[in-house]
Structures are given as C-alpha cells and as structure tokens.
Tab-separated table of N, CA, C and O in Angstrom:
chain	number	residue	atom	x	y	z
A	1059	GLU	N	17.178	6.177	-15.893
A	1059	GLU	CA	15.645	5.055	-15.743
A	1059	GLU	C	16.041	3.626	-16.372
A	1059	GLU	O	16.159	2.546	-16.169
A	1060	GLN	N	16.378	3.779	-17.872
A	1060	GLN	CA	16.433	2.772	-18.971
A	1060	GLN	C	17.585	1.889	-18.264
A	1060	GLN	O	17.600	0.741	-18.388
A	1061	GLN	N	18.854	2.420	-17.913
A	1061	GLN	CA	19.803	1.789	-17.299
A	1061	GLN	C	19.532	0.732	-16.446
A	1061	GLN	O	20.175	-0.131	-16.233
A	1062	PHE	N	18.594	1.265	-15.462
A	1062	PHE	CA	18.482	0.187	-13.942
A	1062	PHE	C	17.269	-0.500	-14.427
A	1062	PHE	O	16.352	-0.777	-13.351
A	1063	GLY	N	16.706	-0.136	-15.474
A	1063	GLY	CA	15.058	-1.175	-15.576
A	1063	GLY	C	13.860	-0.660	-14.837
A	1063	GLY	O	14.076	0.809	-14.796
A	1064	ASN	N	13.160	-1.311	-14.412
A	1064	ASN	CA	12.040	-0.622	-13.740
A	1064	ASN	C	12.291	-0.461	-12.396
A	1064	ASN	O	11.259	0.272	-11.556
A	1065	THR	N	13.297	-0.286	-12.263
A	1065	THR	CA	13.347	-0.530	-9.996
A	1065	THR	C	13.690	1.161	-9.824
A	1065	THR	O	13.048	1.546	-8.517
A	1066	SER	N	13.821	1.503	-10.828
A	1066	SER	CA	13.895	3.437	-10.155
A	1066	SER	C	12.472	4.129	-10.045
A	1066	SER	O	12.192	4.610	-9.711
A	1067	ALA	N	12.075	3.324	-11.345
A	1067	ALA	CA	10.075	3.888	-11.360
A	1067	ALA	C	9.512	3.535	-10.165
A	1067	ALA	O	8.700	3.681	-9.482
A	1068	LEU	N	9.887	1.852	-10.115
A	1068	LEU	CA	9.293	1.051	-8.756
A	1068	LEU	C	9.609	2.067	-7.437
A	1068	LEU	O	8.397	2.435	-6.388
A	1069	ILE	N	10.683	2.713	-7.249
A	1069	ILE	CA	11.355	2.938	-6.030
A	1069	ILE	C	10.412	4.229	-5.937
A	1069	ILE	O	10.396	4.931	-4.887
A	1070	ALA	N	10.507	5.416	-6.911
A	1070	ALA	CA	10.050	6.359	-6.811
A	1070	ALA	C	8.462	6.716	-6.489
A	1070	ALA	O	7.759	7.433	-5.743
A	1071	ASN	N	8.098	5.558	-7.624
A	1071	ASN	CA	6.441	5.649	-7.475
A	1071	ASN	C	6.073	5.060	-5.959
A	1071	ASN	O	4.919	5.410	-5.551
A	1072	GLY	N	6.755	4.410	-5.409
A	1072	GLY	CA	6.298	3.787	-4.191
A	1072	GLY	C	6.702	4.527	-2.963
A	1072	GLY	O	5.449	4.595	-2.194
A	1073	SER	N	7.755	5.231	-3.374
A	1073	SER	CA	7.844	6.134	-1.960
A	1073	SER	C	6.514	7.517	-1.991
A	1073	SER	O	6.102	7.583	-1.053
A	1074	LYS	N	6.488	7.903	-3.464
A	1074	LYS	CA	5.425	8.773	-3.013
A	1074	LYS	C	3.641	7.861	-2.455
A	1074	LYS	O	3.499	8.797	-1.766
A	1075	ALA	N	3.808	6.695	-2.771
A	1075	ALA	CA	2.418	5.909	-2.238
A	1075	ALA	C	2.753	6.207	-1.097
A	1075	ALA	O	1.602	6.061	-0.174
A	1076	LEU	N	3.674	5.801	-0.436
A	1076	LEU	CA	3.949	5.478	1.063
A	1076	LEU	C	4.365	6.641	1.832
A	1076	LEU	O	4.788	6.977	3.397
A	1077	CYS	N	4.215	8.018	1.245
A	1077	CYS	CA	5.125	9.124	1.793
A	1077	CYS	C	3.931	10.118	2.906
A	1077	CYS	O	4.343	11.374	3.714
A	1078	ASP	N	2.880	9.128	3.504
A	1078	ASP	CA	2.342	9.893	4.147
A	1078	ASP	C	1.833	8.581	5.287
A	1078	ASP	O	1.593	7.785	5.153
A	1079	ILE	N	1.817	9.311	6.631
A	1079	ILE	CA	2.030	8.564	7.559
A	1079	ILE	C	0.477	7.339	7.823
A	1079	ILE	O	0.415	5.867	8.192
A	1080	ARG	N	-0.526	8.213	7.321
A	1080	ARG	CA	-1.687	7.187	7.456
A	1080	ARG	C	-1.506	6.052	6.151
A	1080	ARG	O	-2.237	5.426	6.874
A	1081	ARG	N	-0.782	6.469	5.318
A	1081	ARG	CA	-1.096	5.327	4.330
A	1081	ARG	C	-0.106	3.969	5.130
A	1081	ARG	O	-0.365	2.882	4.859
A	1082	VAL	N	0.778	4.187	5.437
A	1082	VAL	CA	1.967	3.376	5.873
A	1082	VAL	C	1.012	2.753	7.560
A	1082	VAL	O	1.044	1.656	7.423
A	1083	GLU	N	0.090	3.570	8.212
A	1083	GLU	CA	-0.307	3.065	9.303
A	1083	GLU	C	-2.181	1.983	8.372
A	1083	GLU	O	-1.946	0.876	9.185
A	1084	ILE	N	-2.303	2.395	7.407
A	1084	ILE	CA	-3.368	1.511	6.592
A	1084	ILE	C	-2.931	0.578	6.236
A	1084	ILE	O	-3.108	-0.985	6.435
A	1085	LEU	N	-0.972	0.027	5.879
A	1085	LEU	CA	-0.515	-1.059	5.345
A	1085	LEU	C	-0.177	-1.830	6.562
A	1085	LEU	O	-0.572	-3.027	6.625
A	1086	LYS	N	-0.027	-1.361	7.811
A	1086	LYS	CA	0.310	-1.845	9.097
A	1086	LYS	C	-1.076	-2.726	9.345
A	1086	LYS	O	-1.310	-3.758	10.224
A	1087	GLY	N	-2.405	-2.005	9.412
A	1087	GLY	CA	-3.583	-2.592	9.911
A	1087	GLY	C	-4.153	-3.655	8.983
A	1087	GLY	O	-4.867	-4.539	9.736
A	1088	LEU	N	-3.625	-3.742	7.717
A	1088	LEU	CA	-4.038	-5.109	7.028
A	1088	LEU	C	-2.848	-6.130	7.198
A	1088	LEU	O	-2.891	-7.236	6.369
A	1089	ALA	N	-1.500	-5.977	8.025
A	1089	ALA	CA	-0.823	-7.053	8.161
A	1089	ALA	C	-1.031	-8.466	8.170
A	1089	ALA	O	-0.832	-9.376	8.125
A	1090	LYS	N	-2.359	-7.880	9.445
A	1090	LYS	CA	-2.925	-9.248	10.178
A	1090	LYS	C	-3.686	-10.110	9.272
A	1090	LYS	O	-3.919	-11.053	9.207
A	1091	GLU	N	-4.520	-9.048	8.542
A	1091	GLU	CA	-6.116	-9.934	7.774
A	1091	GLU	C	-6.539	-8.996	7.011
A	1091	GLU	O	-6.411	-7.616	6.773
A	1092	PRO	N	-7.257	-9.095	5.950
A	1092	PRO	CA	-8.537	-8.638	4.791
A	1092	PRO	C	-8.926	-7.680	5.896
A	1092	PRO	O	-9.557	-7.766	6.928
A	1093	LEU	N	-9.564	-6.380	5.549
A	1093	LEU	CA	-10.410	-5.525	6.537
A	1093	LEU	C	-11.035	-4.679	5.108
A	1093	LEU	O	-10.680	-4.280	4.193
A	1094	CYS	N	-12.091	-4.475	5.877
A	1094	CYS	CA	-13.033	-3.121	4.525
A	1094	CYS	C	-12.608	-2.246	5.038
A	1094	CYS	O	-12.146	-1.482	6.034
A	1095	ASN	N	-13.451	-1.226	4.190
A	1095	ASN	CA	-12.913	0.622	4.854
A	1095	ASN	C	-13.401	0.881	5.922
A	1095	ASN	O	-12.554	1.260	6.680
A	1096	LEU	N	-14.540	0.459	6.301
A	1096	LEU	CA	-15.022	1.000	7.470
A	1096	LEU	C	-14.352	0.078	8.910
A	1096	LEU	O	-13.717	0.994	9.734
A	1097	GLU	N	-13.659	-1.003	8.660
A	1097	GLU	CA	-13.042	-1.729	9.862
A	1097	GLU	C	-11.848	-1.008	9.685
A	1097	GLU	O	-11.125	-0.295	10.956
A	1098	LEU	N	-10.999	-0.612	8.716
A	1098	LEU	CA	-9.397	0.075	8.830
A	1098	LEU	C	-9.966	1.331	8.838
A	1098	LEU	O	-8.887	2.167	10.094
A	1099	ALA	N	-10.739	2.243	9.158
A	1099	ALA	CA	-11.331	3.377	9.380
A	1099	ALA	C	-11.442	3.694	10.814
A	1099	ALA	O	-10.803	4.635	11.951
A	1100	SER	N	-12.350	2.646	11.566
A	1100	SER	CA	-12.091	2.180	13.136
A	1100	SER	C	-10.952	2.092	13.662
A	1100	SER	O	-10.710	2.513	15.211
A	1101	LEU	N	-10.083	0.877	13.265
A	1101	LEU	CA	-9.034	0.714	13.745
A	1101	LEU	C	-8.404	1.747	13.885
A	1101	LEU	O	-6.980	2.081	14.621
A	1102	LEU	N	-7.926	2.588	12.682
A	1102	LEU	CA	-7.013	3.539	12.626
A	1102	LEU	C	-7.931	4.961	13.148
A	1102	LEU	O	-6.915	6.394	13.137
A	1103	ASN	N	-8.860	4.841	13.865
A	1103	ASN	CA	-9.355	6.069	14.314
A	1103	ASN	C	-9.478	7.326	12.905
A	1103	ASN	O	-9.221	8.621	13.235
A	1104	LEU	N	-9.928	7.033	11.772
A	1104	LEU	CA	-9.775	8.018	10.751
A	1104	LEU	C	-11.060	7.873	10.182
A	1104	LEU	O	-12.302	6.819	10.604
A	1105	SER	N	-11.886	8.651	9.184
A	1105	SER	CA	-13.331	8.618	8.509
A	1105	SER	C	-12.948	7.792	7.617
A	1105	SER	O	-11.897	7.366	6.936
A	1106	ALA	N	-14.013	7.059	7.131
A	1106	ALA	CA	-14.280	6.554	6.126
A	1106	ALA	C	-13.516	6.798	4.469
A	1106	ALA	O	-12.809	6.414	4.226
A	1107	ALA	N	-14.053	8.311	4.477
A	1107	ALA	CA	-13.786	8.838	3.396
A	1107	ALA	C	-11.845	9.280	3.318
A	1107	ALA	O	-11.323	9.386	2.168
A	1108	THR	N	-11.921	9.642	4.298
A	1108	THR	CA	-10.022	9.672	4.627
A	1108	THR	C	-9.169	8.026	4.009
A	1108	THR	O	-8.143	8.184	3.313
A	1109	VAL	N	-9.953	7.140	4.752
A	1109	VAL	CA	-9.254	6.051	4.398
A	1109	VAL	C	-9.235	5.667	2.517
A	1109	VAL	O	-8.545	5.240	2.198
A	1110	THR	N	-10.731	5.520	1.966
A	1110	THR	CA	-10.992	5.832	0.813
A	1110	THR	C	-9.526	6.835	0.307
A	1110	THR	O	-8.822	6.344	-1.317
A	1111	HIS	N	-9.796	8.100	0.608
A	1111	HIS	CA	-8.044	9.133	-0.309
A	1111	HIS	C	-6.999	8.114	-0.246
A	1111	HIS	O	-6.486	8.350	-1.052
A	1112	HIS	N	-6.934	7.550	0.780
A	1112	HIS	CA	-5.174	7.134	0.810
A	1112	HIS	C	-5.158	5.803	0.108
A	1112	HIS	O	-3.905	5.585	-0.126
A	1113	MET	N	-6.243	5.487	-0.001
A	1113	MET	CA	-6.364	3.889	-0.722
A	1113	MET	C	-6.407	4.162	-2.330
A	1113	MET	O	-5.288	2.837	-2.366
A	1114	SER	N	-6.599	4.995	-2.514
A	1114	SER	CA	-6.344	4.886	-3.970
A	1114	SER	C	-4.114	5.047	-4.239
A	1114	SER	O	-4.341	4.319	-5.279
A	1115	PRO	N	-3.310	5.905	-4.043
A	1115	PRO	CA	-2.045	5.624	-4.396
A	1115	PRO	C	-1.642	4.015	-3.791
A	1115	PRO	O	-0.973	3.468	-4.728
A	1116	LEU	N	-2.401	3.534	-2.968
A	1116	LEU	CA	-1.628	2.241	-2.127
A	1116	LEU	C	-2.170	0.813	-3.444
A	1116	LEU	O	-1.156	0.387	-3.626
A	1117	LEU	N	-3.631	1.230	-3.871
A	1117	LEU	CA	-3.949	0.556	-4.831
A	1117	LEU	C	-3.730	0.639	-6.098
A	1117	LEU	O	-3.175	-0.369	-6.766
A	1118	ARG	N	-3.247	1.557	-6.857
A	1118	ARG	CA	-2.326	2.300	-7.894
A	1118	ARG	C	-1.102	1.642	-7.927
A	1118	ARG	O	-0.455	0.934	-9.229
A	1119	GLU	N	-0.552	1.565	-6.949
A	1119	GLU	CA	1.167	0.891	-6.716
A	1119	GLU	C	1.317	-0.507	-6.781
A	1119	GLU	O	2.450	-0.981	-6.865
A	1120	GLY	N	-0.156	-0.853	-6.527
A	1120	GLY	CA	-0.230	-2.294	-6.200
A	1120	GLY	C	-0.106	-2.795	-4.829
A	1120	GLY	O	0.679	-4.549	-4.623
A	1121	PHE	N	0.312	-1.956	-4.093
A	1121	PHE	CA	0.347	-2.456	-2.695
A	1121	PHE	C	-0.585	-2.957	-1.829
A	1121	PHE	O	-0.423	-4.056	-0.619
A	1122	VAL	N	-1.893	-2.547	-2.177
A	1122	VAL	CA	-2.926	-3.652	-1.626
A	1122	VAL	C	-4.134	-3.848	-2.714
A	1122	VAL	O	-3.669	-3.224	-4.106
A	1123	THR	N	-4.565	-4.818	-2.152
A	1123	THR	CA	-5.097	-5.504	-3.454
A	1123	THR	C	-7.143	-5.505	-2.820
A	1123	THR	O	-6.967	-5.296	-1.776
A	1124	THR	N	-7.719	-6.178	-3.328
A	1124	THR	CA	-9.063	-5.713	-2.952
A	1124	THR	C	-9.588	-6.968	-3.627
A	1124	THR	O	-9.490	-7.604	-4.622
A	1125	SER	N	-10.395	-7.687	-3.004
A	1125	SER	CA	-11.985	-9.206	-3.217
A	1125	SER	C	-13.083	-8.697	-2.672
A	1125	SER	O	-13.292	-7.874	-1.632
A	1126	ARG	N	-14.173	-8.601	-3.412
A	1126	ARG	CA	-15.456	-8.712	-3.122
A	1126	ARG	C	-15.949	-9.752	-2.259
A	1126	ARG	O	-15.527	-11.221	-3.070
A	1127	GLN	N	-16.830	-9.794	-1.425
A	1127	GLN	CA	-17.565	-10.540	-0.510
A	1127	GLN	C	-19.350	-9.970	-0.654
A	1127	GLN	O	-19.586	-9.356	0.423
A	1128	GLY	N	-19.920	-10.400	-1.794
A	1128	GLY	CA	-21.289	-9.452	-1.713
A	1128	GLY	C	-20.889	-7.794	-2.004
A	1128	GLY	O	-19.926	-8.083	-3.171
A	1129	ASN	N	-21.423	-7.556	-0.907
A	1129	ASN	CA	-21.582	-6.209	-1.222
A	1129	ASN	C	-19.926	-5.086	-0.632
A	1129	ASN	O	-19.804	-4.157	-0.509
A	1130	ARG	N	-19.913	-5.974	0.115
A	1130	ARG	CA	-18.237	-5.431	1.239
A	1130	ARG	C	-17.278	-5.573	-0.039
A	1130	ARG	O	-17.177	-6.768	-0.494
A	1131	VAL	N	-15.812	-4.946	0.198
A	1131	VAL	CA	-15.309	-4.850	-0.485
A	1131	VAL	C	-13.800	-4.676	0.415
A	1131	VAL	O	-13.522	-4.015	1.384
A	1132	ASN	N	-13.037	-6.154	0.419
A	1132	ASN	CA	-12.090	-6.250	1.356
A	1132	ASN	C	-10.677	-5.705	0.951
A	1132	ASN	O	-10.370	-6.083	-0.278
A	1133	TYR	N	-9.706	-5.393	1.692
A	1133	TYR	CA	-8.613	-4.527	1.022
A	1133	TYR	C	-7.293	-5.867	1.647
A	1133	TYR	O	-7.755	-5.841	2.812
A	1134	SER	N	-6.434	-5.881	0.800
A	1134	SER	CA	-5.597	-6.961	1.179
A	1134	SER	C	-4.051	-6.540	1.005
A	1134	SER	O	-4.159	-5.717	0.378
A	1135	LEU	N	-3.163	-6.784	1.950
A	1135	LEU	CA	-1.765	-6.206	1.760
A	1135	LEU	C	-1.231	-7.334	0.302
A	1135	LEU	O	-1.541	-8.471	0.760
A	1136	HIS	N	-0.704	-6.547	-0.197
A	1136	HIS	CA	0.056	-7.573	-1.480
A	1136	HIS	C	1.506	-7.308	-0.898
A	1136	HIS	O	2.274	-6.632	-1.552
A	1137	VAL	N	1.894	-8.264	-0.242
A	1137	VAL	CA	3.522	-8.367	0.707
A	1137	VAL	C	4.337	-8.519	-0.577
A	1137	VAL	O	5.313	-7.758	-0.396
A	1138	GLU	N	3.883	-9.557	-1.513
A	1138	GLU	CA	5.074	-9.512	-2.643
A	1138	GLU	C	5.541	-8.102	-3.012
A	1138	GLU	O	7.033	-7.679	-3.223
A	1139	LYS	N	4.309	-7.369	-3.607
A	1139	LYS	CA	5.045	-6.218	-4.391
A	1139	LYS	C	5.763	-5.112	-3.252
A	1139	LYS	O	6.644	-4.387	-3.253
A	1140	LEU	N	5.561	-5.749	-1.666
A	1140	LEU	CA	6.035	-4.536	-1.045
A	1140	LEU	C	7.613	-5.248	-0.379
A	1140	LEU	O	8.338	-4.298	-0.270
A	1141	GLN	N	7.974	-6.337	-0.747
A	1141	GLN	CA	8.872	-6.606	-0.725
A	1141	GLN	C	9.886	-6.739	-1.945
A	1141	GLN	O	10.700	-6.157	-1.771
A	1142	LEU	N	9.281	-6.512	-3.293
A	1142	LEU	CA	9.713	-6.201	-4.394
A	1142	LEU	C	10.277	-4.553	-4.459
A	1142	LEU	O	11.728	-4.541	-4.487
A	1143	LEU	N	9.669	-3.620	-3.521
A	1143	LEU	CA	10.027	-1.861	-3.404
A	1143	LEU	C	11.139	-2.488	-2.296
A	1143	LEU	O	12.369	-1.593	-3.020
A	1144	ALA	N	11.312	-2.688	-1.470
A	1144	ALA	CA	12.095	-3.060	-0.491
A	1144	ALA	C	13.602	-3.811	-1.067
A	1144	ALA	O	14.711	-3.176	-0.610
A	1145	GLU	N	13.325	-4.889	-1.886
A	1145	GLU	CA	14.605	-5.170	-2.765
A	1145	GLU	C	15.163	-4.312	-3.471
A	1145	GLU	O	16.382	-3.919	-3.296
A	1146	SER	N	14.364	-3.810	-4.056
A	1146	SER	CA	15.105	-2.702	-5.174
A	1146	SER	C	15.526	-1.498	-4.142
A	1146	SER	O	16.586	-0.890	-4.435
A	1147	ILE	N	15.141	-1.259	-3.471
A	1147	ILE	CA	15.830	-0.081	-2.310
A	1147	ILE	C	16.764	-0.759	-1.790
A	1147	ILE	O	18.339	0.052	-1.759
A	1148	ARG	N	17.074	-1.621	-1.166
A	1148	ARG	CA	18.288	-2.267	-0.981
A	1148	ARG	C	19.395	-2.454	-1.970
A	1148	ARG	O	20.561	-2.847	-1.563
A	1149	ALA	N	19.128	-2.832	-3.016
A	1149	ALA	CA	19.856	-3.140	-4.011
A	1149	ALA	C	20.683	-1.597	-4.688
A	1149	ALA	O	21.266	-1.837	-5.574
A	1150	ILE	N	20.439	-0.561	-4.284
A	1150	ILE	CA	21.213	0.780	-4.271
A	1150	ILE	C	22.075	0.806	-4.119
A	1150	ILE	O	23.310	1.059	-4.630
A	1151	HIS	N	22.506	0.159	-3.131
A	1151	HIS	CA	23.758	0.120	-2.235
A	1151	HIS	C	24.058	-1.300	-2.028
A	1151	HIS	O	23.526	-1.359	-0.310
A	1152	PRO	N	24.336	-2.586	-2.075
A	1152	PRO	CA	24.341	-3.576	-1.129
A	1152	PRO	C	25.335	-3.934	-0.704
A	1152	PRO	O	26.369	-3.380	-0.345
C-alpha cells in the first residue's frame, strides 16, 4: 500500500462500500438531487431502516454527504469522491 499511496485503500474500502446493489441504487437515486431518508426509501421501495443501514458505509467512505434543513437531513452524492475512485481503478491498468 505504501508504494501506491492511498489509492489501494481507496479502491479496497470503496469497493466494500459499494458491494451491495441497494447501495448502488441509493447512489443512483441521489444522482439527480439531494433526498432525505424517507424519500430514498420511497423511491427505492425500501424501508427507512434499510436505507439508514446502507447509508453508513457510503457516508464513511465519503460517497455521500449530509446537510440539514431544520429537522430534515438531506443526503447528496459526492461526485468528486466517486470520480476519484473511478480514476484510481482506471490507473491500475492505463
């Protein structure tokens, strides 16, 4: 890992965060606009608890960010972080 900087960790940890189809669907749901937990649950036909469960690794790896509007927490896609992951994967074999 030392030899390749943080890209190895980014790829490994990012892959773990994205290893569930529901997490990928959450990212797709956020691609158009920020959404709250209940909106994501409704959009993806999941329970709010399931969305919350899958949001944790996405937040931890920085693929999703949050912002507050009163009592409401909106989730947003962090496009730059996803692009960094994609670039790191492409750099394995240019």
